[in-house]
C-alpha cells in the first residue's frame, strides 16, 4: 500500500502563486509515476501534470508555462508549483501515484485551490 497526503492548497487572488506538496509513505518503492489531477465543480477530473521516476514531465495544455511539477525522491515528495493562477484553476487537486501491483494506483484525499478573480 501507498499513502499520499497533499498540502498547500488555499485561497489566492488571480495572478498569484501556490505550491502544492504530496508526501508518499508506505511501499513507495512501488511508485512509477506521480501525477496531479484536478476536479472543478460540475466537471470531470483531469490530468494536470505528470512526472516519471526519471524526472520526465508532461502537462495539460491549459497549464503549460504556468505550472511546474517536480519530485524529491529522497523525501518521497512531489510538488506542483502553480504560477499566474486563473479563476479557471479553481478545483480540488489530487495527487495520484501509478504503482506496481496496482491497477488503479493510489490517490490522496485532495486539497482545495480557490482562485478569486
CSV table of N, CA and C in Angstrom, one decimal:
chain,number,residue,atom,x,y,z
A,1,UNK,N,0.8,-1.2,0.0
A,1,UNK,CA,0.0,0.0,0.0
A,1,UNK,C,0.9,1.3,0.0
A,2,UNK,N,0.3,2.3,-0.6
A,2,UNK,CA,1.0,3.6,-0.7
A,2,UNK,C,0.0,4.6,-0.1
A,3,UNK,N,0.4,5.5,0.7
A,3,UNK,CA,-0.4,6.5,1.2
A,3,UNK,C,0.1,7.9,0.7
A,4,UNK,N,-0.8,8.7,0.3
A,4,UNK,CA,-0.5,10.0,-0.2
A,4,UNK,C,-1.2,11.1,0.5
A,5,UNK,N,-0.5,12.1,0.9
A,5,UNK,CA,-1.1,13.2,1.7
A,5,UNK,C,-0.7,14.6,1.0
A,6,UNK,N,-1.7,15.3,0.5
A,6,UNK,CA,-1.5,16.6,-0.1
A,6,UNK,C,-1.5,17.7,0.9
A,7,UNK,N,-0.9,18.8,0.6
A,7,UNK,CA,-0.9,20.0,1.4
A,7,UNK,C,-0.6,21.2,0.5
A,8,UNK,N,-0.9,22.4,1.0
A,8,UNK,CA,-0.5,23.6,0.3
A,8,UNK,C,-1.7,24.3,-0.4
A,9,UNK,N,-2.9,23.7,-0.5
A,9,UNK,CA,-4.0,24.4,-1.1
A,9,UNK,C,-4.4,25.7,-0.3
A,10,UNK,N,-5.3,26.4,-0.9
A,10,UNK,CA,-5.8,27.6,-0.2
A,10,UNK,C,-6.5,28.6,-1.2
A,11,UNK,N,-6.7,29.8,-0.7
A,11,UNK,CA,-7.3,30.8,-1.5
A,11,UNK,C,-6.2,31.8,-1.9
A,12,UNK,N,-6.3,32.2,-3.2
A,12,UNK,CA,-5.3,33.1,-3.7
A,12,UNK,C,-6.0,34.0,-4.8
A,13,UNK,N,-5.5,35.1,-5.0
A,13,UNK,CA,-6.0,36.0,-6.0
A,13,UNK,C,-5.5,35.6,-7.4
A,14,UNK,N,-6.2,36.0,-8.4
A,14,UNK,CA,-5.8,35.7,-9.7
A,14,UNK,C,-4.4,36.4,-10.0
A,15,UNK,N,-3.5,35.6,-10.6
A,15,UNK,CA,-2.2,36.1,-10.9
A,15,UNK,C,-1.2,35.7,-9.8
A,16,UNK,N,-1.7,35.1,-8.7
A,16,UNK,CA,-0.9,34.7,-7.6
A,16,UNK,C,-0.3,33.3,-7.8
A,17,UNK,N,0.4,32.8,-6.8
A,17,UNK,CA,1.0,31.5,-6.9
A,17,UNK,C,0.7,30.7,-5.6
A,18,UNK,N,0.8,29.4,-5.8
A,18,UNK,CA,0.7,28.4,-4.8
A,18,UNK,C,1.6,27.2,-5.1
A,19,UNK,N,2.0,26.6,-4.0
A,19,UNK,CA,2.8,25.4,-4.2
A,19,UNK,C,2.2,24.2,-3.4
A,20,UNK,N,1.8,23.2,-4.2
A,20,UNK,CA,1.2,22.0,-3.6
A,20,UNK,C,2.3,21.0,-3.3
A,21,UNK,N,2.1,20.2,-2.2
A,21,UNK,CA,3.0,19.1,-1.9
A,21,UNK,C,2.2,17.9,-1.8
A,22,UNK,N,2.9,16.8,-2.1
A,22,UNK,CA,2.3,15.4,-1.9
A,22,UNK,C,3.3,14.5,-1.3
A,23,UNK,N,3.1,14.1,-0.1
A,23,UNK,CA,4.1,13.2,0.6
A,23,UNK,C,3.6,11.8,0.5
A,24,UNK,N,4.5,10.9,0.0
A,24,UNK,CA,4.1,9.5,-0.1
A,24,UNK,C,4.8,8.7,1.0
A,25,UNK,N,4.1,7.7,1.5
A,25,UNK,CA,4.6,6.8,2.5
A,25,UNK,C,4.1,5.4,2.3
A,26,UNK,N,4.7,4.5,3.0
A,26,UNK,CA,4.3,3.1,2.8
A,26,UNK,C,5.3,2.4,1.8
A,27,UNK,N,4.7,1.7,0.8
A,27,UNK,CA,5.5,0.9,-0.1
A,27,UNK,C,5.9,1.8,-1.3
A,28,UNK,N,6.7,2.9,-1.0
A,28,UNK,CA,7.0,3.9,-2.0
A,28,UNK,C,7.9,3.3,-3.1
A,29,UNK,N,8.5,2.2,-2.9
A,29,UNK,CA,9.4,1.6,-3.9
A,29,UNK,C,8.6,1.1,-5.1
A,30,UNK,N,7.3,1.0,-4.9
A,30,UNK,CA,6.4,0.6,-6.0
A,30,UNK,C,6.0,1.7,-6.9
A,31,UNK,N,6.2,2.9,-6.5
A,31,UNK,CA,5.8,4.1,-7.3
A,31,UNK,C,6.6,4.2,-8.6
A,32,UNK,N,5.9,4.3,-9.7
A,32,UNK,CA,6.5,4.5,-11.0
A,32,UNK,C,6.4,5.9,-11.5
A,33,UNK,N,5.2,6.5,-11.4
A,33,UNK,CA,5.0,7.9,-11.9
A,33,UNK,C,4.1,8.6,-10.9
A,34,UNK,N,4.3,9.9,-10.7
A,34,UNK,CA,3.5,10.7,-9.9
A,34,UNK,C,2.7,11.7,-10.7
A,35,UNK,N,1.5,11.9,-10.4
A,35,UNK,CA,0.6,12.8,-11.2
A,35,UNK,C,-0.2,13.7,-10.3
A,36,UNK,N,-0.5,14.9,-10.9
A,36,UNK,CA,-1.5,15.8,-10.2
A,36,UNK,C,-2.7,15.8,-11.1
A,37,UNK,N,-3.9,15.6,-10.6
A,37,UNK,CA,-5.1,15.8,-11.2
A,37,UNK,C,-5.9,16.9,-10.5
A,38,UNK,N,-7.0,17.4,-11.2
A,38,UNK,CA,-7.8,18.3,-10.6
A,38,UNK,C,-9.3,18.1,-11.0
A,39,UNK,N,-10.2,18.5,-10.2
A,39,UNK,CA,-11.6,18.4,-10.5
A,39,UNK,C,-12.3,19.6,-10.0
A,40,UNK,N,-12.9,20.3,-11.0
A,40,UNK,CA,-13.6,21.5,-10.7
A,40,UNK,C,-15.1,21.2,-10.6
A,41,UNK,N,-15.9,22.0,-9.9
A,41,UNK,CA,-17.3,21.7,-9.7
A,41,UNK,C,-18.0,21.4,-11.0
A,42,UNK,N,-18.7,20.3,-11.1
A,42,UNK,CA,-19.5,20.0,-12.3
A,42,UNK,C,-18.7,19.5,-13.5
A,43,UNK,N,-17.4,19.3,-13.3
A,43,UNK,CA,-16.5,18.9,-14.4
A,43,UNK,C,-15.9,17.6,-14.0
A,44,UNK,N,-15.4,16.9,-15.1
A,44,UNK,CA,-14.7,15.6,-14.9
A,44,UNK,C,-13.3,15.9,-14.3
A,45,UNK,N,-12.7,14.9,-13.6
A,45,UNK,CA,-11.4,15.0,-13.1
A,45,UNK,C,-10.4,15.0,-14.4
A,46,UNK,N,-9.4,15.9,-14.3
A,46,UNK,CA,-8.5,15.9,-15.4
A,46,UNK,C,-7.0,15.9,-15.0
A,47,UNK,N,-6.2,15.3,-15.8
A,47,UNK,CA,-4.8,15.2,-15.5
A,47,UNK,C,-4.1,16.6,-15.8
A,48,UNK,N,-3.4,17.1,-14.8
A,48,UNK,CA,-2.8,18.4,-14.9
A,48,UNK,C,-1.3,18.3,-15.3
A,49,UNK,N,-0.6,17.4,-14.5
A,49,UNK,CA,0.8,17.3,-14.7
A,49,UNK,C,1.3,15.9,-14.3
A,50,UNK,N,2.4,15.4,-14.9
A,50,UNK,CA,2.9,14.1,-14.5
A,50,UNK,C,4.4,14.1,-14.6
A,51,UNK,N,5.0,13.3,-13.7
A,51,UNK,CA,6.5,13.2,-13.7
A,51,UNK,C,6.8,11.7,-13.5
A,52,UNK,N,7.8,11.2,-14.3
A,52,UNK,CA,8.2,9.9,-14.2
A,52,UNK,C,9.3,9.7,-13.1
A,53,UNK,N,9.6,8.5,-12.8
A,53,UNK,CA,10.7,8.3,-11.8
A,53,UNK,C,12.0,8.8,-12.2
A,54,UNK,N,12.2,8.9,-13.6
A,54,UNK,CA,13.4,9.5,-14.1
A,54,UNK,C,13.4,11.0,-14.2
A,55,UNK,N,12.2,11.6,-14.0
A,55,UNK,CA,12.1,13.1,-14.0
A,55,UNK,C,11.5,13.7,-15.2
A,56,UNK,N,11.1,12.9,-16.2
A,56,UNK,CA,10.5,13.5,-17.4
A,56,UNK,C,9.1,13.9,-17.0
A,57,UNK,N,8.7,15.0,-17.6
A,57,UNK,CA,7.4,15.7,-17.2
A,57,UNK,C,6.5,15.9,-18.4
A,58,UNK,N,5.2,16.1,-18.1
A,58,UNK,CA,4.3,16.5,-19.2
A,58,UNK,C,3.2,17.2,-18.5
A,59,UNK,N,2.5,18.1,-19.3
A,59,UNK,CA,1.5,19.0,-18.7
A,59,UNK,C,0.3,19.1,-19.6
A,60,UNK,N,-0.9,19.3,-19.0
A,60,UNK,CA,-2.0,19.7,-19.8
A,60,UNK,C,-1.8,21.0,-20.5
A,61,UNK,N,-2.3,21.2,-21.7
A,61,UNK,CA,-2.1,22.4,-22.4
A,61,UNK,C,-2.6,23.6,-21.6
A,62,UNK,N,-3.6,23.5,-20.8
A,62,UNK,CA,-4.1,24.6,-20.1
A,62,UNK,C,-3.2,25.2,-19.0
A,63,UNK,N,-2.2,24.4,-18.6
A,63,UNK,CA,-1.3,24.8,-17.5
A,63,UNK,C,0.2,25.0,-18.0
A,64,UNK,N,0.5,24.6,-19.2
A,64,UNK,CA,1.8,24.7,-19.7
A,64,UNK,C,2.4,26.1,-19.6
A,65,UNK,N,3.6,26.2,-19.1
A,65,UNK,CA,4.2,27.5,-18.9
A,65,UNK,C,3.8,28.2,-17.6
A,66,UNK,N,2.8,27.7,-16.9
A,66,UNK,CA,2.4,28.3,-15.6
A,66,UNK,C,2.7,27.3,-14.4
A,67,UNK,N,2.5,26.0,-14.7
A,67,UNK,CA,2.7,25.0,-13.6
A,67,UNK,C,4.0,24.3,-13.8
A,68,UNK,N,4.6,23.9,-12.7
A,68,UNK,CA,5.8,23.0,-12.8
A,68,UNK,C,5.7,21.9,-11.8
A,69,UNK,N,5.9,20.7,-12.3
A,69,UNK,CA,5.9,19.5,-11.4
A,69,UNK,C,7.3,19.1,-11.1
A,70,UNK,N,7.6,18.7,-9.9
A,70,UNK,CA,8.9,18.3,-9.5
A,70,UNK,C,8.8,17.2,-8.4
A,71,UNK,N,9.9,16.5,-8.2
A,71,UNK,CA,9.8,15.5,-7.2
A,71,UNK,C,11.1,15.4,-6.4
A,72,UNK,N,11.1,15.1,-5.2
A,72,UNK,CA,12.2,14.8,-4.3
A,72,UNK,C,12.2,13.4,-4.0
A,73,UNK,N,12.9,12.5,-4.7
A,73,UNK,CA,12.8,11.1,-4.5
A,73,UNK,C,13.3,10.7,-3.1
A,74,UNK,N,14.3,11.4,-2.6
A,74,UNK,CA,14.8,11.1,-1.2
A,74,UNK,C,13.8,11.3,-0.2
A,75,UNK,N,12.9,12.3,-0.4
A,75,UNK,CA,11.8,12.6,0.6
A,75,UNK,C,10.5,12.0,0.2
A,76,UNK,N,10.4,11.3,-1.0
A,76,UNK,CA,9.2,10.7,-1.5
A,76,UNK,C,8.1,11.8,-1.6
A,77,UNK,N,8.4,12.9,-2.1
A,77,UNK,CA,7.5,14.0,-2.2
A,77,UNK,C,7.5,14.6,-3.6
A,78,UNK,N,6.3,14.9,-4.1
A,78,UNK,CA,6.2,15.6,-5.3
A,78,UNK,C,5.5,16.9,-5.1
A,79,UNK,N,5.9,17.9,-5.9
A,79,UNK,CA,5.4,19.3,-5.8
A,79,UNK,C,4.7,19.7,-7.1
A,80,UNK,N,3.8,20.7,-6.9
A,80,UNK,CA,3.2,21.3,-8.1
A,80,UNK,C,3.3,22.8,-7.8
A,81,UNK,N,4.2,23.5,-8.5
A,81,UNK,CA,4.3,25.0,-8.4
A,81,UNK,C,3.4,25.6,-9.4
A,82,UNK,N,2.4,26.4,-8.9
A,82,UNK,CA,1.4,27.0,-9.7
A,82,UNK,C,1.6,28.5,-9.7
A,83,UNK,N,1.9,29.0,-10.9
A,83,UNK,CA,2.1,30.5,-11.0
A,83,UNK,C,1.0,31.0,-12.0
A,84,UNK,N,0.9,32.3,-11.9
A,84,UNK,CA,-0.1,33.0,-12.8
A,84,UNK,C,-1.5,32.4,-12.7
A,85,UNK,N,-1.9,32.1,-11.6
A,85,UNK,CA,-3.2,31.4,-11.4
A,85,UNK,C,-4.4,32.2,-11.9
A,86,UNK,N,-5.3,31.4,-12.5
A,86,UNK,CA,-6.5,32.0,-13.0
A,86,UNK,C,-7.7,31.4,-12.3
A,87,UNK,N,-8.9,32.1,-12.4
A,87,UNK,CA,-10.1,31.6,-11.8
A,87,UNK,C,-10.4,30.2,-12.3
A,88,UNK,N,-10.1,29.9,-13.5
A,88,UNK,CA,-10.4,28.5,-14.1
A,88,UNK,C,-9.5,27.4,-13.4
A,89,UNK,N,-8.5,27.8,-12.7
A,89,UNK,CA,-7.7,26.8,-12.0
A,89,UNK,C,-8.3,26.4,-10.7
A,90,UNK,N,-9.4,27.0,-10.3
A,90,UNK,CA,-10.1,26.6,-9.1
A,90,UNK,C,-10.6,25.2,-9.2
A,91,UNK,N,-10.2,24.4,-8.2
A,91,UNK,CA,-10.6,23.0,-8.2
A,91,UNK,C,-10.0,22.3,-7.0
A,92,UNK,N,-10.4,21.0,-6.8
A,92,UNK,CA,-9.8,20.2,-5.8
A,92,UNK,C,-8.6,19.5,-6.6
A,93,UNK,N,-7.4,19.6,-6.0
A,93,UNK,CA,-6.3,19.0,-6.7
A,93,UNK,C,-5.9,17.7,-5.9
A,94,UNK,N,-5.7,16.7,-6.7
A,94,UNK,CA,-5.5,15.3,-6.2
A,94,UNK,C,-4.1,14.8,-6.6
A,95,UNK,N,-3.4,14.3,-5.7
A,95,UNK,CA,-2.1,13.6,-6.0
A,95,UNK,C,-2.5,12.1,-6.3
A,96,UNK,N,-1.8,11.6,-7.3
A,96,UNK,CA,-2.0,10.2,-7.7
A,96,UNK,C,-0.7,9.5,-8.0
A,97,UNK,N,-0.5,8.3,-7.7
A,97,UNK,CA,0.7,7.5,-8.0
A,97,UNK,C,0.3,6.3,-8.8
A,98,UNK,N,1.0,6.2,-9.9
A,98,UNK,CA,1.0,4.9,-10.7
A,98,UNK,C,2.0,4.0,-10.0
A,99,UNK,N,1.6,2.8,-9.7
A,99,UNK,CA,2.5,1.9,-8.9
A,99,UNK,C,2.4,0.5,-9.4
A,100,UNK,N,3.5,-0.2,-9.1
A,100,UNK,CA,3.5,-1.7,-9.4
A,100,UNK,C,2.4,-2.4,-8.5
A,101,UNK,N,1.8,-3.4,-9.1
A,101,UNK,CA,0.8,-4.2,-8.4
A,101,UNK,C,-0.4,-3.5,-8.0
A,102,UNK,N,-0.7,-2.4,-8.8
A,102,UNK,CA,-1.9,-1.7,-8.5
A,102,UNK,C,-2.5,-1.2,-9.8
A,103,UNK,N,-3.7,-1.8,-10.2
A,103,UNK,CA,-4.3,-1.4,-11.5
A,103,UNK,C,-4.7,0.0,-11.5
A,104,UNK,N,-5.2,0.6,-10.4
A,104,UNK,CA,-5.7,1.9,-10.4
A,104,UNK,C,-4.8,2.9,-9.7
A,105,UNK,N,-3.7,2.5,-9.2
A,105,UNK,CA,-2.8,3.4,-8.5
A,105,UNK,C,-3.4,3.8,-7.1
A,106,UNK,N,-2.8,4.9,-6.6
A,106,UNK,CA,-3.2,5.4,-5.3
A,106,UNK,C,-3.5,6.9,-5.4
A,107,UNK,N,-4.5,7.3,-4.6
A,107,UNK,CA,-5.0,8.7,-4.6
A,107,UNK,C,-4.8,9.3,-3.2
A,108,UNK,N,-4.5,10.6,-3.2
A,108,UNK,CA,-4.6,11.3,-2.0
A,108,UNK,C,-6.0,11.8,-1.8
A,109,UNK,N,-6.2,12.5,-0.7
A,109,UNK,CA,-7.5,13.0,-0.3
A,109,UNK,C,-8.0,14.2,-1.0
A,110,UNK,N,-7.0,14.9,-1.6
A,110,UNK,CA,-7.3,16.2,-2.3
A,110,UNK,C,-7.1,17.4,-1.5
A,111,UNK,N,-6.8,18.5,-2.1
A,111,UNK,CA,-6.6,19.8,-1.5
A,111,UNK,C,-7.3,20.9,-2.3
A,112,UNK,N,-8.0,21.7,-1.7
A,112,UNK,CA,-8.8,22.7,-2.4
A,112,UNK,C,-7.9,23.9,-2.8
A,113,UNK,N,-8.0,24.3,-4.0
A,113,UNK,CA,-7.4,25.5,-4.5
A,113,UNK,C,-8.5,26.4,-5.1
A,114,UNK,N,-8.6,27.6,-4.5
A,114,UNK,CA,-9.6,28.6,-5.0
A,114,UNK,C,-8.9,29.9,-5.4
A,115,UNK,N,-9.1,30.3,-6.6
A,115,UNK,CA,-8.5,31.5,-7.2
A,115,UNK,C,-9.6,32.5,-7.4
A,116,UNK,N,-9.5,33.6,-6.7
A,116,UNK,CA,-10.5,34.7,-6.8
A,116,UNK,C,-10.1,35.6,-7.9
A,117,UNK,N,-11.1,36.0,-8.7
A,117,UNK,CA,-10.9,37.0,-9.8
A,117,UNK,C,-11.1,38.4,-9.4
